[in-house]
Amino acid sequence: PNLRDDFYCSVLAYSHTAKTLAVGLGSLLYAWSESQGVHLLNNGNNDGTWLTSIAFSSTQGCKCILAYGRSNGTLNLMSLYDRAMPRFEVQQPCPIACVTWRPTVTMRPSRSPYNNGQLVKTEDLIVGDEVGNVYYYAVEWPDAWEVDRNGWSGVMTLIARISIHTQQICGLAWSQDGSLLATGGNDNLCLLFQASKILQQPENTDEEPPEETITGLDGITRTVSVPRSGRVKQIVAGAEKHRWVHGAAVKAIAFCPWRPGLIATGGGSNDKCIHFYHAVSGACLATISVAAQVTSLIWSTTRREICATFGYAQPEHPYRIAVFSWPECKQVAAIPWEGEHRALYAIPYPGGPEGNNSSEGVSGMSRTAQEGCIVVAASDESVKFHEVWSAGQKATAGGEGLLGGSDI
């Protein structure tokens, strides 16, 4: 109940660390795992606001931090490994539209009074809002036992603000190695950034930022870094590596996991295309017209294919999920849906729900267990698991580029 029929909400997230799926239903946040079933993660609220986007921190960091943003601009961070209480609640200036974490950790000097500035692993959190701002936070998150011992539960530091998009942020995506960040907006733009450029320190950073204490929902006082405006790096038009113009909002963005430099984007209702770009040169490599709003794109990790989910579609387009080959751009699978329901958002899920795994394939593992499936939030208030990599096995290796050995 209360799964919002909203193109702009991204309310599914999966943690490989905790093997847990999180789902936002209205203002309530739930976790589901095959071993423990369903449990409620928050108390929700009755102020008419709802969850707009949720995301788990990097698998590499093993922290299992769940960030969730609301329509009133509240950003919460909690870990599934803590007692179910958010460590941080930060009020953003505008309603939150998108959140994502960098897939790699970053070593930074600790801000903890107990660590004497030694290097620790930190997570990078990206937050996009309804007016087009993108905020880049560094998050230091000590383990629960450290919090219990020292009473210091970490710090969020705002590093940069990207102010280029002129309308709501719809999609955020990182390359696998964390070197590239792509942002999609309701202004029909997809922008590509180099993380190294975003993280370059601005001049005059000798001055220490002031700190402000806030009281968390559990009554514990926390330290939050509130940098002065001069210390937050302001990133404006011209700082992006590439700018790709679409015919509608850009929500679906996916970097290819086995072909560095290949990125796919999907346009909304007035675009109805999947676009493929070369991240190095910015060249458009291919376009597939799909006659539907593209809501998600998921690359296979085991074959040269990409899965797309669709929202509003033309009447003659009965599919809400389709799979295309690369680089042929041929449709190799499609799943028709009954009625006018649309696929709002989808994420990859390793394996499949236990009861649906057959014993075919290598070493008794089902194909689904090897290749995974996708989880789709649908407009009929359902969350569906779909096996989409259904054709014969295709390797991801091989396939010469058009330019003979280039990464295109």
C-alpha positions as MATLAB code, in Angstrom:
seq = 'PNLRDDFYCSVLAYSHTAKTLAVGLGSLLYAWSESQGVHLLNNGNNDGTWLTSIAFSSTQGCKCILAYGRSNGTLNLMSLYDRAMPRFEVQQPCPIACVTWRPTVTMRPSRSPYNNGQLVKTEDLIVGDEVGNVYYYAVEWPDAWEVDRNGWSGVMTLIARISIHTQQICGLAWSQDGSLLATGGNDNLCLLFQASKILQQPENTDEEPPEETITGLDGITRTVSVPRSGRVKQIVAGAEKHRWVHGAAVKAIAFCPWRPGLIATGGGSNDKCIHFYHAVSGACLATISVAAQVTSLIWSTTRREICATFGYAQPEHPYRIAVFSWPECKQVAAIPWEGEHRALYAIPYPGGPEGNNSSEGVSGMSRTAQEGCIVVAASDESVKFHEVWSAGQKATAGGEGLLGGSDI';
ca = [
       0.000    0.000    0.000;
       1.012    3.612   -0.747;
       3.620    2.708   -3.352;
       3.467    6.021   -5.198;
       2.530    6.061   -8.875;
       5.218    8.659   -9.552;
       7.849    8.690  -12.300;
      10.090   10.899  -10.140;
      10.280    8.566   -7.120;
      13.018    5.943   -6.772;
      11.904    3.906   -3.777;
      13.780    0.605   -4.204;
      17.313   -0.122   -2.985;
      19.299   -3.312   -2.433;
      22.207   -3.871   -0.040;
      24.659   -6.572   -1.124;
      26.256   -6.259    2.322;
      23.099   -7.118    4.284;
      21.357   -8.975    1.433;
      18.324   -6.794    2.065;
      15.846   -5.009   -0.175;
      14.482   -1.665    1.070;
      11.173   -0.274   -0.189;
       9.608    3.123    0.492;
       5.802    3.074    0.793;
       4.442    6.560    1.332;
       6.239    7.844    4.431;
       7.108    4.326    5.658;
      10.370    2.508    4.980;
      10.454   -1.286    4.944;
      13.238   -3.868    4.684;
      12.806   -7.357    3.242;
      15.268  -10.219    3.122;
      14.848  -13.867    2.244;
      16.162  -14.899    5.661;
      14.205  -12.476    7.876;
      11.146  -11.463    5.870;
       9.673   -7.964    6.227;
      10.252   -5.430    8.969;
       9.519   -1.723    9.355;
      12.551    0.579    9.575;
      10.945    3.885   10.554;
       7.885    5.305   12.274;
       6.730    7.344    9.292;
       4.862   10.598    9.862;
       1.453   12.110    9.388;
       2.457   15.442    7.856;
       1.559   14.468    4.297;
       5.164   14.017    3.145;
       6.503   10.899    1.453;
       9.776    9.172    0.676;
      11.100   10.183   -2.731;
      14.397    8.291   -3.056;
      16.388    5.683   -1.120;
      19.886    4.231   -1.586;
      22.401    1.999    0.216;
      26.055    2.934    0.663;
      28.821    1.138   -1.223;
      29.362   -2.604   -1.015;
      33.087   -1.840   -0.728;
      32.530    0.147    2.475;
      30.511   -2.643    4.191;
      28.663   -0.027    6.281;
      25.163   -0.730    4.966;
      24.081    2.917    5.391;
      20.613    3.637    4.045;
      19.968    7.207    2.912;
      16.372    8.257    2.357;
      15.026   11.613    1.284;
      11.560   13.084    1.678;
       9.333   15.447   -0.198;
       9.810   18.046    2.561;
      13.614   18.135    2.135;
      14.457   15.921    5.131;
      17.433   13.604    4.588;
      17.955   10.683    6.984;
      20.878    8.294    7.280;
      20.653    5.020    9.185;
      22.494    1.692    9.157;
      20.815   -1.692    9.193;
      23.558   -2.652   11.653;
      22.491   -0.008   14.187;
      19.476   -0.115   16.433;
      16.795    1.086   14.041;
      17.262    4.818   14.508;
      18.676    7.334   12.047;
      22.050    8.708   13.080;
      21.538   11.824   11.001;
      18.601   13.937   10.024;
      19.562   16.880    7.823;
      17.140   19.457    6.482;
      17.904   20.283    2.860;
      16.757   23.661    1.463;
      14.381   22.047   -1.072;
      12.473   18.763   -1.464;
      14.794   15.839   -2.197;
      14.356   14.117   -5.550;
      17.325   11.708   -5.840;
      20.014   10.125   -3.669;
      22.899    7.817   -4.566;
      26.227    6.713   -3.094;
      29.589    6.490   -4.788;
      30.429    2.787   -5.285;
      33.969    3.245   -3.937;
      35.184    4.448   -0.548;
      37.494    7.449   -0.147;
      40.308    7.693    2.419;
      40.101   10.979    4.326;
      41.525   12.301    7.625;
      39.120   11.392   10.413;
      37.128   14.203   12.016;
      36.724   12.128   15.172;
      38.299   13.565   18.354;
      39.447   10.008   19.119;
      41.321    9.235   15.896;
      43.853   12.095   15.761;
      43.247   12.750   12.083;
      44.286    9.293   10.890;
      43.002    8.234    7.488;
      39.678    6.402    7.565;
      37.296    5.085    4.933;
      34.492    7.528    4.134;
      31.448    7.243    1.887;
      30.381    9.862   -0.670;
      26.668   10.697   -0.833;
      25.042   12.597   -3.721;
      21.703   14.344   -3.155;
      19.663   15.965   -5.935;
      16.731   18.272   -5.221;
      13.582   19.536   -6.910;
      15.074   22.786   -8.174;
      18.134   21.220   -9.826;
      20.877   21.444   -7.190;
      23.167   18.473   -6.573;
      24.892   18.255   -3.173;
      28.047   16.205   -2.613;
      28.582   14.994    0.972;
      31.446   13.076    2.563;
      30.171   10.802    5.323;
      32.357    9.432    8.110;
      30.457    6.600    9.774;
      32.154    4.836   12.708;
      31.004    1.308   13.497;
      28.302    0.842   16.116;
      30.764   -0.453   18.710;
      32.870    2.690   18.276;
      29.777    4.817   18.814;
      28.944    2.891   21.978;
      32.503    3.231   23.275;
      33.165    6.882   22.419;
      29.746    8.420   21.987;
      30.836    9.972   18.653;
      28.627    8.786   15.837;
      30.263   10.370   12.796;
      29.988   13.470   10.661;
      28.536   14.605    7.328;
      30.531   17.245    5.463;
      29.189   19.143    2.482;
      32.021   19.276   -0.066;
      30.454   20.680   -3.219;
      27.230   21.925   -4.734;
      26.566   21.498   -8.451;
      24.272   24.249   -9.718;
      23.883   23.614  -13.440;
      20.521   21.906  -13.919;
      17.589   24.326  -14.019;
      14.874   21.826  -13.051;
      14.389   18.808  -10.809;
      17.096   16.134  -10.641;
      15.560   12.870  -11.898;
      18.507   10.470  -12.098;
      21.997    9.994  -10.654;
      24.510    7.291  -11.586;
      28.168    6.450  -10.964;
      30.589    4.522  -13.129;
      31.738    1.233  -11.576;
      35.112    2.634  -10.516;
      33.621    5.810   -9.042;
      35.507    8.077  -11.454;
      32.483    9.457  -13.342;
      29.167   10.867  -12.110;
      26.179   11.391  -14.402;
      23.203   13.567  -13.481;
      19.862   13.656  -15.292;
      17.296   16.418  -14.979;
      13.786   17.479  -15.850;
      15.469   20.152  -17.991;
      16.149   17.336  -20.535;
      19.882   17.338  -19.804;
      22.274   14.570  -18.818;
      25.581   15.936  -17.504;
      28.787   13.938  -17.047;
      31.340   14.912  -14.388;
      34.771   13.671  -13.400;
      34.850   12.977   -9.671;
      38.456   14.134   -9.440;
      37.461   17.577  -10.696;
      34.557   17.826   -8.231;
      36.806   16.829   -5.335;
      39.661   19.199   -6.154;
      40.058   21.453   -3.155;
      39.064   25.086   -3.713;
      41.596   27.714   -2.762;
      41.774   29.212    0.745;
      40.877   26.047    2.616;
      43.149   26.693    5.605;
      40.311   27.909    7.771;
      38.549   25.156    9.738;
      34.795   24.971    9.135;
      32.573   25.792   12.103;
      30.716   22.898   13.660;
      27.164   22.742   14.862;
      25.704   20.189   17.249;
      22.296   18.716   16.567;
      20.249   16.287   18.598;
      19.317   13.136   16.767;
      15.980   11.356   16.912;
      17.348    9.073   19.635;
      18.357   11.973   21.887;
      22.110   11.687   21.177;
      23.894   14.937   20.347;
      25.859   14.772   17.092;
      28.349   16.948   15.294;
      27.534   18.120   11.790;
      29.995   20.088    9.722;
      28.430   23.270    8.358;
      31.039   24.739    6.008;
      30.893   28.426    5.267;
      29.781   29.223    1.740;
      33.379   29.961    0.778;
      34.415   26.406    1.636;
      31.736   24.570   -0.289;
      32.943   24.197   -3.837;
      30.460   25.812   -6.217;
      30.301   23.934   -9.537;
      28.622   25.864  -12.318;
      27.986   25.462  -16.055;
      31.161   24.651  -17.954;
      32.559   22.325  -15.290;
      30.860   19.273  -16.781;
      32.863   16.952  -19.062;
      29.913   16.398  -21.412;
      26.362   17.692  -21.792;
      23.825   15.562  -23.613;
      20.487   17.097  -24.617;
      17.401   14.860  -24.684;
      13.806   15.373  -25.746;
      12.419   14.927  -22.216;
      13.420   14.337  -18.594;
      16.356   11.973  -17.989;
      15.764    9.518  -15.134;
      17.300    6.269  -16.411;
      21.129    6.353  -16.539;
      23.424    3.299  -16.517;
      27.172    2.845  -16.995;
      28.127   -0.401  -18.692;
      29.904   -2.698  -16.174;
      32.000   -4.549  -18.761;
      32.709   -1.826  -21.347;
      34.372    1.207  -19.740;
      33.348    4.417  -21.432;
      29.880    3.196  -22.482;
      26.875    4.879  -20.870;
      23.161    4.498  -21.629;
      20.445    7.050  -20.882;
      16.682    6.963  -21.265;
      14.351    9.829  -22.092;
      10.881   10.518  -20.731;
       7.511   10.746  -22.457;
       8.509   13.267  -25.135;
      11.793   11.476  -25.947;
      10.917    7.757  -25.856;
      14.454    6.644  -26.715;
      17.425    4.844  -25.222;
      20.631    6.710  -26.058;
      24.153    5.278  -25.920;
      27.140    7.595  -25.462;
      30.909    7.316  -25.392;
      31.940    8.841  -22.062;
      35.458    9.719  -23.250;
      34.604   11.664  -26.410;
      30.954   12.423  -25.714;
      29.914   10.934  -29.071;
      26.443    9.445  -29.464;
      26.974    5.826  -30.512;
      23.395    4.622  -31.024;
      19.759    5.410  -30.314;
      16.872    2.955  -29.902;
      13.347    4.287  -30.320;
      11.153    2.402  -27.835;
       7.805    4.267  -28.130;
       7.615    4.615  -24.353;
       8.825    6.618  -21.363;
      12.083    4.997  -20.157;
      12.063    4.629  -16.367;
      15.121    2.410  -15.715;
      18.113    0.895  -17.483;
      20.028   -2.111  -16.149;
      23.028   -3.670  -17.875;
      23.566   -7.405  -17.617;
      26.829   -8.313  -15.902;
      27.133  -11.618  -17.764;
      26.095  -10.856  -21.356;
      26.134   -7.995  -23.846;
      22.580   -6.892  -23.119;
      20.699   -4.074  -21.447;
      17.255   -4.218  -19.842;
      14.866   -1.253  -19.972;
      11.629   -0.630  -18.076;
       8.895    1.597  -19.446;
       6.261    3.911  -18.055;
       3.718    5.640  -20.263;
       3.677    3.978  -23.664;
       1.897    4.278  -26.973;
      -1.124    1.931  -27.245;
       0.612   -0.310  -29.754;
       3.473   -0.847  -27.269;
       2.248   -3.534  -24.819;
       5.611   -4.091  -23.129;
       6.854   -2.623  -19.849;
      10.164   -4.520  -19.818;
      12.426   -5.207  -22.801;
      15.983   -6.451  -23.317;
      18.255   -5.227  -26.114;
      21.579   -6.563  -27.384;
      24.698   -4.421  -27.658;
      26.011   -3.246  -30.028;
      23.326   -4.606  -32.396;
      20.530   -2.749  -30.517;
      18.123   -5.555  -31.357;
      15.251   -6.426  -29.007;
      15.976   -9.949  -27.750;
      13.259  -10.265  -25.076;
      10.100   -8.439  -24.000;
       7.592   -8.866  -21.200;
       4.024   -7.725  -21.953;
       1.905   -6.357  -19.113;
      -1.839   -6.492  -18.751;
      -3.705   -3.202  -18.511;
      -2.205    0.252  -18.380;
       0.070   -0.206  -15.373;
       3.565    1.128  -15.805;
       6.970    0.144  -14.501;
       8.057    3.088  -12.338;
      11.555    2.077  -11.274;
      13.731   -1.044  -11.317;
      16.993   -2.238   -9.774;
      19.099   -5.375  -10.248;
      18.700   -8.157   -7.698;
      21.228  -11.007   -7.339;
      19.770  -14.446   -7.799;
      16.022  -14.619   -7.352;
      13.508  -15.255   -4.581;
      14.373  -18.709   -3.266;
      11.170  -20.480   -4.236;
      11.561  -19.563   -7.901;
      15.014  -20.997   -8.499;
      15.001  -24.180  -10.511;
      17.936  -26.575  -10.418;
      19.062  -26.240  -14.017;
      22.455  -24.924  -15.095;
      25.990  -25.204  -13.830;
      26.687  -27.054  -10.563;
      23.018  -27.133   -9.687;
      22.704  -23.348   -9.767;
      19.756  -21.963  -11.664;
      20.358  -19.439  -14.398;
      18.600  -16.847  -12.234;
      20.961  -17.567   -9.360;
      23.934  -17.003  -11.674;
      22.691  -13.985  -13.593;
      20.249  -12.379  -11.178;
      16.894  -10.800  -11.910;
      15.387   -7.340  -11.638;
      12.970   -5.890   -9.076;
      10.328   -3.540  -10.483;
       8.120   -1.067   -8.623;
       4.857   -0.920  -10.553;
       1.967    1.537  -10.632;
      -0.459   -1.144   -9.361;
       1.228   -0.944   -5.918;
       3.250   -4.101   -6.458;
       6.930   -5.000   -6.373;
       7.669   -7.652   -8.979;
      10.723   -9.886   -9.456;
      11.339  -10.575  -13.148;
      13.780  -12.989  -14.727;
      14.836  -11.054  -17.816;
      18.093  -12.687  -18.942;
      16.166  -15.582  -20.428;
      17.821  -16.365  -23.765;
      20.897  -18.531  -24.254;
      24.062  -17.471  -22.462;
      26.052  -14.735  -24.239;
      29.526  -13.692  -23.153;
      30.344  -10.056  -22.445;
      33.888  -10.413  -23.743;
      34.918   -9.918  -27.346;
      33.201   -7.793  -29.934;
      35.628   -5.384  -31.589;
      34.791   -1.695  -31.474;
      33.937    0.221  -34.602;
      37.348    1.850  -34.448;
      39.315   -1.382  -34.112;
      40.384   -1.906  -30.502;
      39.053    1.391  -29.111;
      36.730    1.399  -26.110;
      33.768    2.333  -28.312;
];
